[in-house]
MMTF fields as JSON, N, C-alpha, C and O atoms, coordinates in Angstrom:
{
  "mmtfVersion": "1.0.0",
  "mmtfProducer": "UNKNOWN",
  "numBonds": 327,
  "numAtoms": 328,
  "numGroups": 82,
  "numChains": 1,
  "numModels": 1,
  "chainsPerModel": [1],
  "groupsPerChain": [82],
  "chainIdList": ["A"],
  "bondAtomList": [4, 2, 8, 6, 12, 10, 16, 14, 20, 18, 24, 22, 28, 26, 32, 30, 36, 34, 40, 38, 44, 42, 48, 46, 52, 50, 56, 54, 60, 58, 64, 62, 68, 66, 72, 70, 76, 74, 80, 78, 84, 82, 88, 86, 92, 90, 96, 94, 100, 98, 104, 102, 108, 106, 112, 110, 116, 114, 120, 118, 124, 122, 128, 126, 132, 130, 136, 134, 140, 138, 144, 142, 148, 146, 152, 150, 156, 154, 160, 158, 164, 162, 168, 166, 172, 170, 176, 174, 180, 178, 184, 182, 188, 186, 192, 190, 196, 194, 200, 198, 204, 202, 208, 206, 212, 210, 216, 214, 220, 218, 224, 222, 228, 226, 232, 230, 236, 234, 240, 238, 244, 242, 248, 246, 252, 250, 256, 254, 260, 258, 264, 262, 268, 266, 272, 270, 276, 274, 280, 278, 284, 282, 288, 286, 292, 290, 296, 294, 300, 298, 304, 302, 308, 306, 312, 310, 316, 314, 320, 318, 324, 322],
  "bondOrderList": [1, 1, 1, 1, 1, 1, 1, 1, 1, 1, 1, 1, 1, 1, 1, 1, 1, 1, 1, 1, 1, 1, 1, 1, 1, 1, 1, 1, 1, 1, 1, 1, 1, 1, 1, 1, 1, 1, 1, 1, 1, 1, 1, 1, 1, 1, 1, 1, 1, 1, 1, 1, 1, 1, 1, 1, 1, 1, 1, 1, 1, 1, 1, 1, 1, 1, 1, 1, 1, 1, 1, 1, 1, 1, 1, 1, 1, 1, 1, 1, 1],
  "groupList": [{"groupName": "UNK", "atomNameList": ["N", "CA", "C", "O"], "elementList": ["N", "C", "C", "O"], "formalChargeList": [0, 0, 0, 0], "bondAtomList": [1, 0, 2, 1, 3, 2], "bondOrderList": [1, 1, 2], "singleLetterCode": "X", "chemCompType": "L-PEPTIDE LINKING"}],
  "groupTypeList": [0, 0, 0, 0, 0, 0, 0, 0, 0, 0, 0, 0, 0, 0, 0, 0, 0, 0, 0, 0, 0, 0, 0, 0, 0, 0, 0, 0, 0, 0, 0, 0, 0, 0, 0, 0, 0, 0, 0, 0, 0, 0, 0, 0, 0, 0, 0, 0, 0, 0, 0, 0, 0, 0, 0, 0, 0, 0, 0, 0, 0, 0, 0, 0, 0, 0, 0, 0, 0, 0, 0, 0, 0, 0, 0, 0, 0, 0, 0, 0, 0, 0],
  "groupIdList": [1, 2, 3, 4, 5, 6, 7, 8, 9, 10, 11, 12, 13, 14, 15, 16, 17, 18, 19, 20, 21, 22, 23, 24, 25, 26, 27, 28, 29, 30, 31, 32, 33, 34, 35, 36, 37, 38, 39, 40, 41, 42, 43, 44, 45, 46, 47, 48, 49, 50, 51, 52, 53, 54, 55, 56, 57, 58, 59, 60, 61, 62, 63, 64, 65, 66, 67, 68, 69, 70, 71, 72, 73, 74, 75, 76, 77, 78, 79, 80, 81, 82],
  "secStructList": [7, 7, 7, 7, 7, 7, 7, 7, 7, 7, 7, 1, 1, 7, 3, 3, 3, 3, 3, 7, 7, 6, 6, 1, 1, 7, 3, 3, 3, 3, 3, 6, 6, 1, 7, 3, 3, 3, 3, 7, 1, 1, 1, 7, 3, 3, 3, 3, 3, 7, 1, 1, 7, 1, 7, 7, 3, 3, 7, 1, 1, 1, 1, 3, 3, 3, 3, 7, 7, 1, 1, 6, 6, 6, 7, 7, 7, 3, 3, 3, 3, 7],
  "xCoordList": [89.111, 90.37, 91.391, 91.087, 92.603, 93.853, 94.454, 94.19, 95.393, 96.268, 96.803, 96.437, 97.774, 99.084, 98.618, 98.254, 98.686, 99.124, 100.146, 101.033, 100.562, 101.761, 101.957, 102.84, 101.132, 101.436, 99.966, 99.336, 99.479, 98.593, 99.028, 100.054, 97.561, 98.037, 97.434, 96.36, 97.461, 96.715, 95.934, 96.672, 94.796, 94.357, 93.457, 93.276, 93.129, 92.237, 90.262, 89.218, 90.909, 89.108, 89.051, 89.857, 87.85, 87.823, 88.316, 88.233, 88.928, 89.401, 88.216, 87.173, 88.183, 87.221, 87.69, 87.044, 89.31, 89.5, 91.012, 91.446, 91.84, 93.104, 93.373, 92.803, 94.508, 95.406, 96.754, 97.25, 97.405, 98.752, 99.062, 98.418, 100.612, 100.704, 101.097, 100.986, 101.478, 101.364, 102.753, 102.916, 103.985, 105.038, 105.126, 106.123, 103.731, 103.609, 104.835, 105.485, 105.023, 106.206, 104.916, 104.968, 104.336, 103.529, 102.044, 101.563, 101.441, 99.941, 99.347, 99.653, 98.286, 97.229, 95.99, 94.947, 96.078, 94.584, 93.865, 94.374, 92.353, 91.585, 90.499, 89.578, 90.756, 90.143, 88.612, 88.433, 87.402, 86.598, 86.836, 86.266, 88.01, 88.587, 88.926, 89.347, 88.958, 89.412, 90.799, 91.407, 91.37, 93.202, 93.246, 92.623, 94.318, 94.931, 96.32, 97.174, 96.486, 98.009, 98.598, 97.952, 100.444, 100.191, 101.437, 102.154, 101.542, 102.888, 103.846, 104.07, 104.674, 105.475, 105.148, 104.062, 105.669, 105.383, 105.582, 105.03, 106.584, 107.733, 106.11, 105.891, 105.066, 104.139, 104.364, 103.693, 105.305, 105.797, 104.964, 104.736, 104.777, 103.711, 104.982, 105.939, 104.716, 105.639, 105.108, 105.849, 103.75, 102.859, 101.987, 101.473, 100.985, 99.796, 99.205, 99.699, 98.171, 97.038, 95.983, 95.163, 95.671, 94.267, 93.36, 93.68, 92.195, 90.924, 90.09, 90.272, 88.728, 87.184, 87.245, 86.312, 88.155, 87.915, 87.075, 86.878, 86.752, 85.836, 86.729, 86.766, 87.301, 88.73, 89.513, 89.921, 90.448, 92.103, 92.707, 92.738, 93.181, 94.118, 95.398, 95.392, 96.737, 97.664, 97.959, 97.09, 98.929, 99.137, 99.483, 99.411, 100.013, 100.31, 101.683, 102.124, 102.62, 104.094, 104.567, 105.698, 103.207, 103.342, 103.86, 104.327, 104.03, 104.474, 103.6, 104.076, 102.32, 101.121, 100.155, 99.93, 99.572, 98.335, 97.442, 97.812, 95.709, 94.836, 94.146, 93.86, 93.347, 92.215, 90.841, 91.021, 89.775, 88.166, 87.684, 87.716, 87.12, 86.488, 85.11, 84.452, 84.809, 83.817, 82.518, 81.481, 82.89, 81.387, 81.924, 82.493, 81.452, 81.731, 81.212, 81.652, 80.419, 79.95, 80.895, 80.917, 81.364, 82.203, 83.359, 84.045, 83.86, 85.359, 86.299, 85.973, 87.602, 88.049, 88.942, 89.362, 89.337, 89.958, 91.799, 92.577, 92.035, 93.407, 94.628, 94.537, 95.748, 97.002, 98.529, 99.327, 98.432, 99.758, 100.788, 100.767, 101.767, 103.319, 103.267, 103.184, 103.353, 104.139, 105.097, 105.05],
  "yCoordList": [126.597, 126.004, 127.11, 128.025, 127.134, 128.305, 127.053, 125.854, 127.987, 127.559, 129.11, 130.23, 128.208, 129.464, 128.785, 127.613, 129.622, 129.344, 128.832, 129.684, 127.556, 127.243, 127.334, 128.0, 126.672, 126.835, 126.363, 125.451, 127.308, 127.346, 126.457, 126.47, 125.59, 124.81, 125.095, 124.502, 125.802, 126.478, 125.673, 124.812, 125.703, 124.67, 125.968, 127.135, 125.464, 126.559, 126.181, 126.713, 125.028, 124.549, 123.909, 123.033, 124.329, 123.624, 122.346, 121.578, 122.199, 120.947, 119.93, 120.416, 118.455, 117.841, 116.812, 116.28, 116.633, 116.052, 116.476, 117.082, 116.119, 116.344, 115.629, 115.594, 114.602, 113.503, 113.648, 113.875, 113.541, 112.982, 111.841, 110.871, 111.744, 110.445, 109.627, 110.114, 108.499, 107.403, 107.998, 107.569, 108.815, 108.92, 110.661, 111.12, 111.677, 112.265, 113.337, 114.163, 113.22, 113.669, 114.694, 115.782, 113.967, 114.499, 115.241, 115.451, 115.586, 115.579, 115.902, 116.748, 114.758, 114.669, 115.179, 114.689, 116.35, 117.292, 116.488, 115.77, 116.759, 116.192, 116.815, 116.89, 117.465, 118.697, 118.522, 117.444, 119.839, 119.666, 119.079, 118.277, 120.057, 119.979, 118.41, 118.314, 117.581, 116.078, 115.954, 114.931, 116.889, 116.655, 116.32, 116.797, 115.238, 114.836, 115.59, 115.488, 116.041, 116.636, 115.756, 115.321, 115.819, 115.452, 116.713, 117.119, 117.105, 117.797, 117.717, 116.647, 118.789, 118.714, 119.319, 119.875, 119.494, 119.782, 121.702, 122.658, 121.667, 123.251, 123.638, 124.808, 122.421, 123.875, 123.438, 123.944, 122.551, 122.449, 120.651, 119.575, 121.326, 120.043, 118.697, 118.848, 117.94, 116.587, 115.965, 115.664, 115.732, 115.016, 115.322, 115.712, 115.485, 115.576, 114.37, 113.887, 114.01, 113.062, 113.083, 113.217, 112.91, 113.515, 112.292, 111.163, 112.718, 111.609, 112.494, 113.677, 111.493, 111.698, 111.094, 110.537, 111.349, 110.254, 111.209, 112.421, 110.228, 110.257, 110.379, 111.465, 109.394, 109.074, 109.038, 109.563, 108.498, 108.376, 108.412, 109.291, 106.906, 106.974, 106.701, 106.414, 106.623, 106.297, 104.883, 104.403, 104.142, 102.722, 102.798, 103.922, 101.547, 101.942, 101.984, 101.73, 102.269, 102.286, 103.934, 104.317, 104.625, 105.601, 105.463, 106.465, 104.11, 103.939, 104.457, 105.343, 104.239, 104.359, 104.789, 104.757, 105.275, 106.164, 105.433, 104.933, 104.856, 104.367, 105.035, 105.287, 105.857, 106.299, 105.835, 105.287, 105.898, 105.428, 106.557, 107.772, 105.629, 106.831, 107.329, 106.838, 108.754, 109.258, 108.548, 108.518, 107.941, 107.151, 105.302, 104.595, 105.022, 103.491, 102.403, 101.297, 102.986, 102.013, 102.284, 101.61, 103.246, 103.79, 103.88, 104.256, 103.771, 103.555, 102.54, 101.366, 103.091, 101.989, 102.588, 103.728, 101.789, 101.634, 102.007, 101.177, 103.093, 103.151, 103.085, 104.108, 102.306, 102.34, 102.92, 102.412, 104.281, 105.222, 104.683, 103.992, 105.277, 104.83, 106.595, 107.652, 106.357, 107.932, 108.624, 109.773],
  "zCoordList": [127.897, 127.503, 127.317, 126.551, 127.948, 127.951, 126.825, 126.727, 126.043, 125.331, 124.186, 123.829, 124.052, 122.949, 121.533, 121.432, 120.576, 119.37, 118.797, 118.75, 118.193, 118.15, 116.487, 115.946, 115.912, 114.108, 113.698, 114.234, 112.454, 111.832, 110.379, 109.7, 110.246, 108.963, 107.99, 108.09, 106.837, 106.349, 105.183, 104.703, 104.659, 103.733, 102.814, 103.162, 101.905, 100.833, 101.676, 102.053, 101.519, 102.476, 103.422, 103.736, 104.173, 105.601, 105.454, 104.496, 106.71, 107.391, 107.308, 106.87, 107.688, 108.026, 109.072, 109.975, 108.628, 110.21, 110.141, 109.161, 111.276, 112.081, 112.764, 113.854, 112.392, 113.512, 113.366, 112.263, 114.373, 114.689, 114.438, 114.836, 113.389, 113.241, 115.033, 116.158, 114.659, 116.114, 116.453, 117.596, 116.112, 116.818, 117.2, 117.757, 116.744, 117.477, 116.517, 117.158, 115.103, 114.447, 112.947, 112.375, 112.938, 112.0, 112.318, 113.431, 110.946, 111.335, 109.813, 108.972, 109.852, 108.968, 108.69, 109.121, 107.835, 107.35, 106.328, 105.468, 106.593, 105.594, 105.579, 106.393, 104.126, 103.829, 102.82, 102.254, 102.64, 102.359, 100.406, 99.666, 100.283, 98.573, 98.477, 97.325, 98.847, 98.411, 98.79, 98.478, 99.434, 99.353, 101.045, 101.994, 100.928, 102.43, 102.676, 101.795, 103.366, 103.279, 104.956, 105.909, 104.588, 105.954, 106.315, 105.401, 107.349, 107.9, 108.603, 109.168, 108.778, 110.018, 110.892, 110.728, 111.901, 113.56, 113.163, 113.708, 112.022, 111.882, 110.795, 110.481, 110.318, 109.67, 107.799, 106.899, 107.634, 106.143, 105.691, 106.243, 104.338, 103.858, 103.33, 102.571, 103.764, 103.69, 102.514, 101.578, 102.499, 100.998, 100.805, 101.853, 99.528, 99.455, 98.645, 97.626, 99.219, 98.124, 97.992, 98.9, 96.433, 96.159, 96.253, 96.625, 95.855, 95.905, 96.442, 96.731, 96.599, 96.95, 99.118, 99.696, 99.545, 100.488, 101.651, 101.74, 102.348, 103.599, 105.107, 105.685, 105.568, 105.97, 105.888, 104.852, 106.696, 106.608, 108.259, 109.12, 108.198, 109.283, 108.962, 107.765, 109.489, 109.73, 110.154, 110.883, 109.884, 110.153, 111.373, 111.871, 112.334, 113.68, 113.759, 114.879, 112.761, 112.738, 111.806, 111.507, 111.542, 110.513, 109.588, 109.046, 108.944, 107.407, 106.657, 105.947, 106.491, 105.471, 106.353, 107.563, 105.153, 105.311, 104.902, 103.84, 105.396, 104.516, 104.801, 105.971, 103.185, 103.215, 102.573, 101.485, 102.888, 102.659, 101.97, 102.166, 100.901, 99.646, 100.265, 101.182, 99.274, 99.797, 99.558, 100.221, 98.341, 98.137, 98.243, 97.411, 99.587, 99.507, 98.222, 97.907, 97.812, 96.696, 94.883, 93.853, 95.183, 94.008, 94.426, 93.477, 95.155, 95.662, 96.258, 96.436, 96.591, 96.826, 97.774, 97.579, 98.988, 99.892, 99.437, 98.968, 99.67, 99.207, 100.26, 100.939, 100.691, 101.261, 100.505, 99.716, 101.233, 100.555, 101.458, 102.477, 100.679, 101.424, 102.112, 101.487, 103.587, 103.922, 103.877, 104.317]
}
């Protein structure tokens, strides 16, 4: 795979996943520490939210964020405003 470096997103702990919101404006880290962050394209943190979660996608209009707790039996299904 060729490719450039364009911007590093920096987190204190590994990543566990990485998406683009649906308009291709953002992007969503989900890190080993419990924190979701989401960004900008320029590298700058837009929000952070905490919890235990497992998941997290984006709605299909990038309004909200829903994320899935780490322990399904102790958690709960949360929908953030983005």
């Amino acid at each position: 795979v060729k490719g450039q470096l364009i911007k590093s997103l920096p987190h204190h702990h590994a990543k566990i996943n990485a998406k683009f919101s649906p308009d291709g404006k953002q992007i969503m880290t989900l890190a080993g520490d419990t924190t979701l962050q989401i960004w900008s394209l320029e590298g700058k943190i837009v929000s952070i939210m905490k919890g235990k979660f497992n998941s997290a996608v984006f709605s299909p209009n990038g309004k909200f964020v829903l994320t899935a707790p780490a322990n399904p039996y102790t958690g709960k299904a949360i929908l953030w405003s983005n």
